[in-house]
CSV table of C-alpha atoms in Angstrom, one decimal:
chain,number,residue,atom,x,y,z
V,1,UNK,CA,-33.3,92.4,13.7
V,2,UNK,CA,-34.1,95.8,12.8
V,3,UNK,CA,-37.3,96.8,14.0
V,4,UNK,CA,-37.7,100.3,12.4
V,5,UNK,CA,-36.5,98.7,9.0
V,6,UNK,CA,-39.3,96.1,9.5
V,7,UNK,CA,-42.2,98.4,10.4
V,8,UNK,CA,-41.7,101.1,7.5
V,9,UNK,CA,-41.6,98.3,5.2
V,10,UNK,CA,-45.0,96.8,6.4
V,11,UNK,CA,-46.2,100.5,6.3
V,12,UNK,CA,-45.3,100.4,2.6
V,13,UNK,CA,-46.8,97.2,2.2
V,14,UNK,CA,-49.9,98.2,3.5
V,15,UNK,CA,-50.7,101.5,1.3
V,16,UNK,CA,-51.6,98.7,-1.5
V,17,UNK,CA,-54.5,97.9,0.9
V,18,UNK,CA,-56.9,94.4,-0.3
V,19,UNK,CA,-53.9,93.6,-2.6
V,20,UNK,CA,-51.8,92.4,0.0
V,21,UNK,CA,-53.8,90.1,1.4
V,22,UNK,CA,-55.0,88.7,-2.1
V,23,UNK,CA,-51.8,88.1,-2.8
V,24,UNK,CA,-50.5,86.3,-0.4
V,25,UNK,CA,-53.3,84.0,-0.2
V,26,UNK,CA,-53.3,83.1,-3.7
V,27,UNK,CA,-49.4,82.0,-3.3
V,28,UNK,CA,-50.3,80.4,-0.4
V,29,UNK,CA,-53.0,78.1,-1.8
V,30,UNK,CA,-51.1,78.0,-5.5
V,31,UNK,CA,-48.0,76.6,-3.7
V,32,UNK,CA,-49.9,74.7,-1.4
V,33,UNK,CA,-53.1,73.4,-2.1
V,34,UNK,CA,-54.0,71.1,0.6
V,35,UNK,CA,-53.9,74.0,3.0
V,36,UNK,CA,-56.8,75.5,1.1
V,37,UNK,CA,-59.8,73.2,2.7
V,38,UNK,CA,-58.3,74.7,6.0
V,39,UNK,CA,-60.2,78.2,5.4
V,40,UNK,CA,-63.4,79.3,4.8
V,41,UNK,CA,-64.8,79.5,1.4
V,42,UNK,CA,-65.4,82.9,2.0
V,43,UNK,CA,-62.2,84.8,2.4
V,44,UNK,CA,-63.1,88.2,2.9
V,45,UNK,CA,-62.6,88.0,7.1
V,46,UNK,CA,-59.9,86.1,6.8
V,47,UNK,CA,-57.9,88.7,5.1
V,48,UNK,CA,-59.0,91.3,7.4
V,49,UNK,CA,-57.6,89.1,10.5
V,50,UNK,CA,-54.1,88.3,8.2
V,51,UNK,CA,-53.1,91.9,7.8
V,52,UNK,CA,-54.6,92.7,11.3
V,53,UNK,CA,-52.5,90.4,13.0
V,54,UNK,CA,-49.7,90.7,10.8
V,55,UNK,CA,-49.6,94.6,11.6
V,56,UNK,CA,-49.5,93.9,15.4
V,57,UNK,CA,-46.9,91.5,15.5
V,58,UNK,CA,-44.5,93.6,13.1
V,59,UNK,CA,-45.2,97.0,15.0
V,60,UNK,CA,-43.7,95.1,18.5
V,61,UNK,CA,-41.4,93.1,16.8
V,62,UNK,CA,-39.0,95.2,19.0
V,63,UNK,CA,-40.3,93.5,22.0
V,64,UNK,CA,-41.6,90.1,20.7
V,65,UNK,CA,-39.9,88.0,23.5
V,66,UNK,CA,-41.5,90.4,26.2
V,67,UNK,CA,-45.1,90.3,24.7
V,68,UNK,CA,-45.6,86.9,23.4
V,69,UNK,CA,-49.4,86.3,25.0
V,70,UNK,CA,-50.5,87.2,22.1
V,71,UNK,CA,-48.6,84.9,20.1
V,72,UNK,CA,-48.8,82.5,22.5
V,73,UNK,CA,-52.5,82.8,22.1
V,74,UNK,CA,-52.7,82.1,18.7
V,75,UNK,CA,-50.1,79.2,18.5
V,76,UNK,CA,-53.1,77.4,20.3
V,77,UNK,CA,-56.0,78.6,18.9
V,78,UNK,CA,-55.1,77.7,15.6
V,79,UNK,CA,-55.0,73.9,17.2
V,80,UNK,CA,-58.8,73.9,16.1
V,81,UNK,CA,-58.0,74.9,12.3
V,82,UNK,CA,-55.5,71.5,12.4
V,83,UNK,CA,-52.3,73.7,11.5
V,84,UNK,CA,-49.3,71.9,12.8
V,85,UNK,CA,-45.8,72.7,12.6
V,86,UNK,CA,-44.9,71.8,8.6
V,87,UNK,CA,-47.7,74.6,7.9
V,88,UNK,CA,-45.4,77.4,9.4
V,89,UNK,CA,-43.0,77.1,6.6
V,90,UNK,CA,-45.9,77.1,3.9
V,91,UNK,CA,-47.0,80.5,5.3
V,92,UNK,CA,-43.7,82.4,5.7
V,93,UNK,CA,-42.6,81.3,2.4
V,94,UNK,CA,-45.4,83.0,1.0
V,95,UNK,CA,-45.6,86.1,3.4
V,96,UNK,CA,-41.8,86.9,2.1
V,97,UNK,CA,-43.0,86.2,-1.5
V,98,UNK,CA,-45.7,89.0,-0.4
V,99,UNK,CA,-43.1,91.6,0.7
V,100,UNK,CA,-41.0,90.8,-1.9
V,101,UNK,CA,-43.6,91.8,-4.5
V,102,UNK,CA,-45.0,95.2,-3.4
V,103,UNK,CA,-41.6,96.0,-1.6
V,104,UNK,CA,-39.9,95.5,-5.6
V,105,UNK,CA,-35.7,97.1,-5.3
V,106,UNK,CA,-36.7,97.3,-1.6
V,107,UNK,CA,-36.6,94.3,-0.9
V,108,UNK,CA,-32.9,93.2,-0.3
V,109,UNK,CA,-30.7,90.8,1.6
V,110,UNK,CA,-30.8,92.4,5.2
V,111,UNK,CA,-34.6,93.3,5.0
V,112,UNK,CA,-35.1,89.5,4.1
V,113,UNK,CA,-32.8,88.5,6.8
V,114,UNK,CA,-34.6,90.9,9.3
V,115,UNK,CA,-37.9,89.6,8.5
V,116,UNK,CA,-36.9,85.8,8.2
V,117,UNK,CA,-35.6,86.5,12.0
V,118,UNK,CA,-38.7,88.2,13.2
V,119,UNK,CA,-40.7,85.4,11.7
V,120,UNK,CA,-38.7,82.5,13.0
V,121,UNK,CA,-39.1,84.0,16.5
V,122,UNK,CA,-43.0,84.1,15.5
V,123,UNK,CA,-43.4,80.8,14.6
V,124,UNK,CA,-41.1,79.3,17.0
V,125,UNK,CA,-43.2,80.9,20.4
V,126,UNK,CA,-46.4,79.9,18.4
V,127,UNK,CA,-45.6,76.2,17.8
V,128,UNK,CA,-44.3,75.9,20.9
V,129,UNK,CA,-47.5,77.5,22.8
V,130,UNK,CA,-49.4,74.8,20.8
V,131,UNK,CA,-47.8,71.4,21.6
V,132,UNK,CA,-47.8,72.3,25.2
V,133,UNK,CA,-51.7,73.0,25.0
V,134,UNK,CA,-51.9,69.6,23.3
V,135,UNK,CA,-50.3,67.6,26.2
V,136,UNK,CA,-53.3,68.5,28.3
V,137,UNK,CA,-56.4,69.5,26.5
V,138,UNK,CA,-57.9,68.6,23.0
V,139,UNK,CA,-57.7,70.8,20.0
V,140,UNK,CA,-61.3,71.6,20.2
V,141,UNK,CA,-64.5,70.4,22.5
V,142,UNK,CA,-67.6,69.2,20.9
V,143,UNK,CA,-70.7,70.7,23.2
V,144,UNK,CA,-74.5,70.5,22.2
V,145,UNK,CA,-76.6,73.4,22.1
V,146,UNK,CA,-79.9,72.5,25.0
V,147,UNK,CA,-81.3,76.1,24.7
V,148,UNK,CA,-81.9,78.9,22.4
V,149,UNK,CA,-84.0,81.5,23.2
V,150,UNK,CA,-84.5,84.9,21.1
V,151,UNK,CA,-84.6,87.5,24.1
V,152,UNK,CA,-85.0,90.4,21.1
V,153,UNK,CA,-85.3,91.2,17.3
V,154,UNK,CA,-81.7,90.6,17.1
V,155,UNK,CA,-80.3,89.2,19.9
V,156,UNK,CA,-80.5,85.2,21.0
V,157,UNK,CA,-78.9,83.4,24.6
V,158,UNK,CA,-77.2,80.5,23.6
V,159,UNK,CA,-76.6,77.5,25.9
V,160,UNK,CA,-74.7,74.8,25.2
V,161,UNK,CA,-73.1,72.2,27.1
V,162,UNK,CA,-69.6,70.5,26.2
V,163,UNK,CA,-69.3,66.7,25.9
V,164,UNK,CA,-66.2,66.7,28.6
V,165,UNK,CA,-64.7,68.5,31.1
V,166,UNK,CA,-64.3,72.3,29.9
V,167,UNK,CA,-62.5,74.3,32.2
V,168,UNK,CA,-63.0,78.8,32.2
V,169,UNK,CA,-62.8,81.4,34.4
V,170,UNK,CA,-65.2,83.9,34.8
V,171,UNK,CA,-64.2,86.9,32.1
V,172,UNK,CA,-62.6,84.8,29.3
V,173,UNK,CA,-63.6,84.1,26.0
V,174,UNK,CA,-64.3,81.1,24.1
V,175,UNK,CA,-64.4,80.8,19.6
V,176,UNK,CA,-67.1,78.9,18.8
V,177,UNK,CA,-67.7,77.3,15.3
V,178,UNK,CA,-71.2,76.3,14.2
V,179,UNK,CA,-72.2,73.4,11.3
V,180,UNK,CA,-74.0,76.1,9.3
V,181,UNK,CA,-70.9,77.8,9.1
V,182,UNK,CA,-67.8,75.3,8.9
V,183,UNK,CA,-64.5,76.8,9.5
V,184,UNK,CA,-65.8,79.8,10.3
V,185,UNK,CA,-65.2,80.4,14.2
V,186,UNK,CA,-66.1,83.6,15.8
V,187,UNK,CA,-65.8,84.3,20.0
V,188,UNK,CA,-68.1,84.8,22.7
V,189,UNK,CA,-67.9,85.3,26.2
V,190,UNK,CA,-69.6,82.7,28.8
V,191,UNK,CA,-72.2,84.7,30.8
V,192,UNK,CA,-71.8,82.9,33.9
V,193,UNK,CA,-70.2,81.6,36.0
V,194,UNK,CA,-68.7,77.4,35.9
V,195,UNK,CA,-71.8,74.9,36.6
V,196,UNK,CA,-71.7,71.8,37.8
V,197,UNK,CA,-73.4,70.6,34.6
V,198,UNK,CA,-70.7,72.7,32.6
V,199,UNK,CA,-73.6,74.1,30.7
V,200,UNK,CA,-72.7,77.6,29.3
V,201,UNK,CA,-74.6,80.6,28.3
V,202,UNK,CA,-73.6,83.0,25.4
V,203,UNK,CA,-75.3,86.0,24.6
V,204,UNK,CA,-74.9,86.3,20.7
V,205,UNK,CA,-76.2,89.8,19.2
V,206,UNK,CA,-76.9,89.7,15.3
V,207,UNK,CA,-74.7,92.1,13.6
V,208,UNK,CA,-75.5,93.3,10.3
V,209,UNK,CA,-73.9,91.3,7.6
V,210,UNK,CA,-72.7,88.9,9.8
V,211,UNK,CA,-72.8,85.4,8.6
V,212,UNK,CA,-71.9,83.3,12.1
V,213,UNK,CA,-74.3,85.8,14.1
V,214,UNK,CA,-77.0,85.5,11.6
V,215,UNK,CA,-76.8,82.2,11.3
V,216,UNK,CA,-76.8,81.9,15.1
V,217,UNK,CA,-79.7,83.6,15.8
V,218,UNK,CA,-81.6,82.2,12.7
V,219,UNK,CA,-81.0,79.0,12.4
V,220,UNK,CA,-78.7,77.6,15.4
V,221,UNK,CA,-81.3,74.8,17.1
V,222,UNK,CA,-81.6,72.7,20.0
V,223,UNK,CA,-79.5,69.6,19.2
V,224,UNK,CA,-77.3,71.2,17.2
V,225,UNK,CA,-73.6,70.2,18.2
V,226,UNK,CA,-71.1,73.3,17.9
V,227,UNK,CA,-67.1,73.3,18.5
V,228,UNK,CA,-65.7,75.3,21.1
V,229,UNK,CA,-62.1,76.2,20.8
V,230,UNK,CA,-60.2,76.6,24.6
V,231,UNK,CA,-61.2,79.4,26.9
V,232,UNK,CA,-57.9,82.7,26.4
V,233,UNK,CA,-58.0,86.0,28.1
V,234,UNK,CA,-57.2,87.0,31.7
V,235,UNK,CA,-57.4,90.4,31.5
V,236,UNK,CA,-61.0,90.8,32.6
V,237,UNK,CA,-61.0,87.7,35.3
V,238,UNK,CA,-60.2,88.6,39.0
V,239,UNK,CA,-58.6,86.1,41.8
V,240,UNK,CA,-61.1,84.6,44.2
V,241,UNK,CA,-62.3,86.6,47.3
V,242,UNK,CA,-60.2,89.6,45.9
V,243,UNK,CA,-61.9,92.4,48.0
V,244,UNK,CA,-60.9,95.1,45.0
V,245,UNK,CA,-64.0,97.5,44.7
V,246,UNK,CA,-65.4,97.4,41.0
V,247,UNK,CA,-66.7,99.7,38.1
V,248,UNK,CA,-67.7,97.8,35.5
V,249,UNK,CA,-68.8,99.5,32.2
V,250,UNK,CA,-70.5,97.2,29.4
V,251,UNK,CA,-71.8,98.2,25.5
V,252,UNK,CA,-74.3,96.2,24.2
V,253,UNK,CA,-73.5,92.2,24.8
V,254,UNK,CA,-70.2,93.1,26.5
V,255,UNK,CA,-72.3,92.3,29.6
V,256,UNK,CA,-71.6,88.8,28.9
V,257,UNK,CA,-68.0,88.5,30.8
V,258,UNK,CA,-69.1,90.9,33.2
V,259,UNK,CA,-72.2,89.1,34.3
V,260,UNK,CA,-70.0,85.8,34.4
V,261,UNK,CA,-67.8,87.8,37.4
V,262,UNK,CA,-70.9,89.2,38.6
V,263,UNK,CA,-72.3,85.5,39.1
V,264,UNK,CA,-68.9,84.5,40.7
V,265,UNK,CA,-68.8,87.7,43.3
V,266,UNK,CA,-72.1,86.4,43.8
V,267,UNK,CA,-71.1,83.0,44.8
V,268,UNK,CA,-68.8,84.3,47.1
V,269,UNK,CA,-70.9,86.6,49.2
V,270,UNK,CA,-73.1,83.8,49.7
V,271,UNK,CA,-70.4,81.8,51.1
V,272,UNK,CA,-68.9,84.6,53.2
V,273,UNK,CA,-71.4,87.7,53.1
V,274,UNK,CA,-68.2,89.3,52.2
V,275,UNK,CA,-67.9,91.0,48.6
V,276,UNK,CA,-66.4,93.9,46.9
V,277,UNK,CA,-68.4,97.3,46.1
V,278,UNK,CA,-69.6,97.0,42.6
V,279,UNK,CA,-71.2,99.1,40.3
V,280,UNK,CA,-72.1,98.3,36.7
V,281,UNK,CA,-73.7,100.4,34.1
V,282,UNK,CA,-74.8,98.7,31.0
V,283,UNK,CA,-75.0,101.0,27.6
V,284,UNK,CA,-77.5,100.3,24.9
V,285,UNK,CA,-78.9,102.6,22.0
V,286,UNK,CA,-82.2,101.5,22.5
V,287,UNK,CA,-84.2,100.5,25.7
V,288,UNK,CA,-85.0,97.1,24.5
V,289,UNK,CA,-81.6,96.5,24.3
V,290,UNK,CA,-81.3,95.7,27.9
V,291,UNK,CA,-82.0,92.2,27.5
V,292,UNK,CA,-80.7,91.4,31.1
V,293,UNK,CA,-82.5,93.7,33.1
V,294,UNK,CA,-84.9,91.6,35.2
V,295,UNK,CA,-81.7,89.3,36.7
V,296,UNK,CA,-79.9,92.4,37.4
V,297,UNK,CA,-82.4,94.4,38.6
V,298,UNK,CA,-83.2,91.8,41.1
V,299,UNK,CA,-79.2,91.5,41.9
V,300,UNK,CA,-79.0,95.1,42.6
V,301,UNK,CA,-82.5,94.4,45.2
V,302,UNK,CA,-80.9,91.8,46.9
V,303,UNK,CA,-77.5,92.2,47.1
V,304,UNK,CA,-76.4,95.2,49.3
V,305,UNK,CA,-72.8,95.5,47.5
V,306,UNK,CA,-74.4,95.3,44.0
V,307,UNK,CA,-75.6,98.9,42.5
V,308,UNK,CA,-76.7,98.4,38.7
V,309,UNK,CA,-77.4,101.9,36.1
V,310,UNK,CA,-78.8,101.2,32.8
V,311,UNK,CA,-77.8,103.8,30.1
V,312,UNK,CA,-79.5,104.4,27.3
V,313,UNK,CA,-77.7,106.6,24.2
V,314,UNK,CA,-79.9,107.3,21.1
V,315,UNK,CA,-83.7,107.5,22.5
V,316,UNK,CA,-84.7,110.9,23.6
V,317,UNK,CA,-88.0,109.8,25.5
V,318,UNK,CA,-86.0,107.4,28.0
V,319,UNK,CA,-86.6,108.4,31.7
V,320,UNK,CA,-83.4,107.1,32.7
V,321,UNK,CA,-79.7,108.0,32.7
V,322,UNK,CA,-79.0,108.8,28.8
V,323,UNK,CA,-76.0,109.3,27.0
V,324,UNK,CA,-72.8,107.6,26.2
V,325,UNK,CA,-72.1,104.9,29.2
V,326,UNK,CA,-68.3,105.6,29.1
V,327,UNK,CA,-68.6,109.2,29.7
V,328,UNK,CA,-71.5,108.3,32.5
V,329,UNK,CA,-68.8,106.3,33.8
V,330,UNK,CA,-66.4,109.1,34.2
V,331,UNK,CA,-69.1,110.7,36.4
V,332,UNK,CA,-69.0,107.9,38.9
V,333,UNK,CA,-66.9,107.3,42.3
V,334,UNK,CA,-63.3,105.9,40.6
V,335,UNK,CA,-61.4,106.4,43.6
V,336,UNK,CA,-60.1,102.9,44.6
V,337,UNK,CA,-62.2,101.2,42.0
V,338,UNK,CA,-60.8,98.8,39.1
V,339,UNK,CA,-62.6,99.4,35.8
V,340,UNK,CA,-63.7,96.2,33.8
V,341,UNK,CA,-64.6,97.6,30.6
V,342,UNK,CA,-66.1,95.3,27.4
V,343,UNK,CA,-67.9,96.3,24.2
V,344,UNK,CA,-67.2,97.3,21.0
V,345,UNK,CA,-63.9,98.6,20.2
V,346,UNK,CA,-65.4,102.5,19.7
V,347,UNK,CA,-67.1,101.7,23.2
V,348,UNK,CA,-64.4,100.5,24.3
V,349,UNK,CA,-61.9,103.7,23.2
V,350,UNK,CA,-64.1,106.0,24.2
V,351,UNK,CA,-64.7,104.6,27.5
V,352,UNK,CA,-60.9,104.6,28.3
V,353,UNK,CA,-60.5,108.2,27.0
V,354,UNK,CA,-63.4,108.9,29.7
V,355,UNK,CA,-62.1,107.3,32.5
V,356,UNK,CA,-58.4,108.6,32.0
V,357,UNK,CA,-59.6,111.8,31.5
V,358,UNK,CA,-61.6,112.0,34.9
V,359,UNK,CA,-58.3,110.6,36.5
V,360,UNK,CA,-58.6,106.9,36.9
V,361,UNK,CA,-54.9,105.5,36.4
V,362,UNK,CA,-54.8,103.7,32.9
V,363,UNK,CA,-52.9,100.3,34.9
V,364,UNK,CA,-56.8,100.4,36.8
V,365,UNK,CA,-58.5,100.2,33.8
V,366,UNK,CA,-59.4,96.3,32.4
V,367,UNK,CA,-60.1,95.0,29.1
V,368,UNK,CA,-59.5,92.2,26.9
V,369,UNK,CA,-57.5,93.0,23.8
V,370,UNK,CA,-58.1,89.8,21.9
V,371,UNK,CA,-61.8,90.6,21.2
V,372,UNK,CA,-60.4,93.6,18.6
V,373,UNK,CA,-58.3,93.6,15.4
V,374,UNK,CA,-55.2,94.5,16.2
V,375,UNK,CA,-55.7,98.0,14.6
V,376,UNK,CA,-58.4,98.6,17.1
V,377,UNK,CA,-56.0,97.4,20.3
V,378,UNK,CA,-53.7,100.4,19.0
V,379,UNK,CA,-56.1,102.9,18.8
V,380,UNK,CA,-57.9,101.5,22.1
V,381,UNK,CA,-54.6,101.5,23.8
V,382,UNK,CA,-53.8,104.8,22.4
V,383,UNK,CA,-56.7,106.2,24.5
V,384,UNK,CA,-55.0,105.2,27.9
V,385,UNK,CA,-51.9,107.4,26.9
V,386,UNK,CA,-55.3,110.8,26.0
V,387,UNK,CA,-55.7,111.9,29.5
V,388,UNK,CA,-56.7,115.3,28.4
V,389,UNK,CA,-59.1,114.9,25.6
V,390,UNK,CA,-62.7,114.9,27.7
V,391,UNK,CA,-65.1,115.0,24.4
């Protein structure tokens, strides 16, 4: 398998932009229809995520048995869309009809072979993550939503509580689809930490255009039932009673996985009055935007290893610390610390540029790549190798 050949001939692919994806959708659902009530009826996300995820796997398709998390990852996630095996062959025939297409005289009998080999390897690690997942948990958990409460303009917590046993760790992520938007899943990060209720908090921030975080702060009501697919990540979890002192650096309603550690630390100081040194700062544009503050203002009062900073980037007249909260970050003790950082995926870039820069060793620096298209996990992971660009 010839990974250069297979990259420069998805770079070639790619210059032909929305066509790609149009393409290979409309031989998918041409050549197999019954696959087509499996999607939204809007497509337009959907092709963002295909050529997203497509672009990631070819670019490591070098090192596909070394990195397979990812695949691995999806192989179960896409449990909750009912794709089983026979659906693999449905999609690669069409994704080599795609190649073939754009790639024209290009496309010959070793660049086929190298990408029916990368694919096989694909699909093999995918199907194989998912019918282990199915030996011991369902495909998707039905929870009702008990609470909705609009904490600002745009911005609502969420509870729901699942009908059985869900298991997460504080840090992961969970998709969540809604019934005013079937087929349509979208994640969120629990906000605490495991109940004995197994209720779950999400913090849900209304994003322009959006149709699941619209219609989640909208219309989403007490009652409703809502689909959770199984908690993935690790990268932003921590072992119990690990002593490691902590920066952790939110955007907006990346607070959400942080506060869930923050509630588990918590837990464990009150069990031990032992916990680790940690100090978050939470970056908003606006003021109002810290929709958390009382709980975490109180935290920071009663909790002697708890120090909290609110940062606040685009109003002028704010008393407090103002700017960008990855480049406040930098400013900070990072000496012994391990940084959990979660936002946006500019945030998130420029945080990591920050913290490298100032000299905090990229392997101490935490995030989730999941919560990004895969474009954005280059350019994020792209900032870890920028020590020296301190803008």
């Amino acid at each position: 398998m010839d990974a250069y050949a297979l990259q420069r001939s998805w770079d070639r692919v790619t210059r032909h932009g929305e066509q790609v994806p149009l393409y290979f959708y409309s031989h998918l659902f041409v050549s197999h229809p019954e696959v087509r009530s499996m999607f939204p009826l809007s497509m337009a996300n959907q092709r963002d995520k295909l050529v997203s995820a497509l672009g990631r796997i070819v670019s490591n398709a070098d090192r596909i048995e070394n990195d397979a998390d990812f695949l691995r990852h999806l192989g179960r996630d896409h449990r909750k869309y009912a794709v089983v095996a026979e659906h693999y062959n449905a999609v690669g025939a069409s994704l080599c009809a795609t190649l073939k297409h754009f790639l024209g005289s290009e496309w010959d009998e070793e660049l086929a072979a190298d990408w029916t080999a990368a694919y096989q390897v694909i699909a093999r690690i995918m199907v194989e993550a998912a019918e282990t997942a199915s030996e011991t948990s369902p495909d998707w958990w039905d929870a009702e939503v008990v609470s909705v409460e609009r904490r600002t303009m745009d911005l609502t917590l969420l509870t729901v509580r699942p009908g059985r046993a869900f298991h997460f760790r504080p840090g992961q992520s969970v998709s969540m689809e809604i019934p005013q938007r079937p087929r349509q899943w979208r994640y969120f990060s629990p906000a605490n930490a495991p109940r004995r209720d197994g209720s779950i908090d999400l913090h849900v921030q209304q994003i322009d255009g959006g149709q699941v975080s619209t219609a989640v702060v909208r219309s989403l009501k007490v009652g409703d039932t809502v689909k959770l697919g199984a908690p993935v990540g690790e990268r932003l979890t921590r072992q119990a009673d690990d002593p490691s002192d902590l920066l952790m650096v939110a955007g907006g309603t990346g607070l959400a996985p942080l506060r869930a550690v923050l509630e588990e630390i918590d837990q464990e100081w009150q069990r031990s009055r032992t916990a680790p040194r940690v100090h978050l700062l939470h970056g908003v544009r606006m003021p109002w935007h810290l929709y958390d503050r009382p709980w975490l203002r109180e935290l920071a009062q009663r909790r002697p290893w708890f120090e909290y900073t609110e940062v606040v980037s685009d109003d002028p007249s704010y008393p407090g610390t103002r700017g960008k909260v990855g480049k406040v970050a930098a400013r900070q003790a990072l000496y012994g610390r391990t940084a959990m950082v979660c936002g946006g995926p500019q945030m998130v870039g420029h945080t990591l540029e920050q913290l490298t820069a100032a000299g905090m060793h990229p392997e101490r620096i935490k995030y989730e790549h999941f919560y990004y298209a895969a474009a954005d996990q280059h350019t994020a992971e792209a900032a870890l190798t920028r020590s020296g660009d301190n803008r």
